[in-house]
Amino acid sequence: MKSEGEAKPESRTIVAAGAVLALVVALAFWPVVSGARSFLQLDLRYEHVPIWHVVQQALRNGDSPWWIDGQYCGNPLLFTQEAPLFYPLTVPFLLSGAPAHRASDAFSLFHFWLAGFAAYLLLRDLGVDTYPALFGGVAWMLCARMVQSAIWPNAVAVSALLPFVLLGTFRIARGRRRSGIVVTAISAGLCLLAARPQVIVGALPLLLAVAATAVYLSRKRWRAIGDFAIAGILAALLGAPSVLPASVLRPDTSRAEGLARESRDLSP
């Protein structure tokens, strides 16, 4: 264990790294940060922000936010979840007083920073030196996958949380059971609550490969497998408020339900 004298410089380094990453986000997205422009384009313009606005108004008026009038002739928010209310940060951003598009911008900007910070913490936990770890944080924060996700706030959130899932995975494999299970369960559960399953499916090859490698290299493989099972169960319980309603509502709500596969995509 680190002594108190060693812990203080390390904590200062972490705070400094977080500040540097915040500065990088501000510089990289300055038109959005300054308010001169917005991420408002494509899916955000006609899908996400209108739902954020409707949900925001419902919350402010004390009305039920669970039914969205207008879009697709009306639909339940618990299926589309473009404004994932079970994700802990969504409601605070919606009730911040900012217009829906600026609340969405702030939500995404925060998670761009979180993506870099999470990747930095992952690399530092694996023993990488400060500056390479900081470079890795910037690389993940501004990689093509993250920047492309800017039109889907939920996707930015899930992508930002993935390094935490890997961090917990490696900790479990290295015998740090308590912190590994907690970090894995909470981060994976938050990924589910953020309600962008496409990102999780896309990341599954990476997550499974890392988990399999971690188990293989673990000194106590069966215990590691058991810890992964515990973390998975806890994550599923945490994400259940988002996953279960969407699953139940899917047969009656999906735009593709009942269509033949070749008929689902008008421009395959």
PDB file of C-alpha atoms in Angstrom, residues 40 42-57 68-69 71 82-83 100-101 104:
ATOM      1  CA  LEU A  40     -27.241  19.840 -33.287  1.00  0.00           C
ATOM      2  CA  LEU A  42     -28.552  14.642 -38.078  1.00  0.00           C
ATOM      3  CA  ASP A  43     -30.110  12.370 -35.409  1.00  0.00           C
ATOM      4  CA  LEU A  44     -29.735  15.026 -32.719  1.00  0.00           C
ATOM      5  CA  ARG A  45     -31.754  17.530 -34.728  1.00  0.00           C
ATOM      6  CA  TYR A  46     -34.820  15.425 -35.499  1.00  0.00           C
ATOM      7  CA  GLU A  47     -34.727  12.703 -32.853  1.00  0.00           C
ATOM      8  CA  HIS A  48     -32.776  13.304 -29.652  1.00  0.00           C
ATOM      9  CA  VAL A  49     -33.205  17.012 -28.944  1.00  0.00           C
ATOM     10  CA  PRO A  50     -36.983  17.082 -29.634  1.00  0.00           C
ATOM     11  CA  ILE A  51     -37.394  14.251 -27.114  1.00  0.00           C
ATOM     12  CA  TRP A  52     -35.085  15.974 -24.636  1.00  0.00           C
ATOM     13  CA  HIS A  53     -37.235  19.099 -25.010  1.00  0.00           C
ATOM     14  CA  VAL A  54     -40.529  17.262 -24.459  1.00  0.00           C
ATOM     15  CA  VAL A  55     -39.162  15.377 -21.449  1.00  0.00           C
ATOM     16  CA  GLN A  56     -37.649  18.583 -20.053  1.00  0.00           C
ATOM     17  CA  GLN A  57     -40.968  20.406 -20.288  1.00  0.00           C
ATOM     18  CA  ILE A  68     -43.767  11.210 -26.150  1.00  0.00           C
ATOM     19  CA  ASP A  69     -46.474  12.808 -28.304  1.00  0.00           C
ATOM     20  CA  GLN A  71     -42.885  11.371 -32.924  1.00  0.00           C
ATOM     21  CA  GLU A  82     -33.365   8.933 -26.271  1.00  0.00           C
ATOM     22  CA  ALA A  83     -33.433  10.855 -22.987  1.00  0.00           C
ATOM     23  CA  ALA A 100     -32.619  21.210 -24.561  1.00  0.00           C
ATOM     24  CA  HIS A 101     -29.934  21.475 -27.246  1.00  0.00           C
ATOM     25  CA  SER A 104     -27.506  17.889 -24.659  1.00  0.00           C
TER      26      SER A 104
END
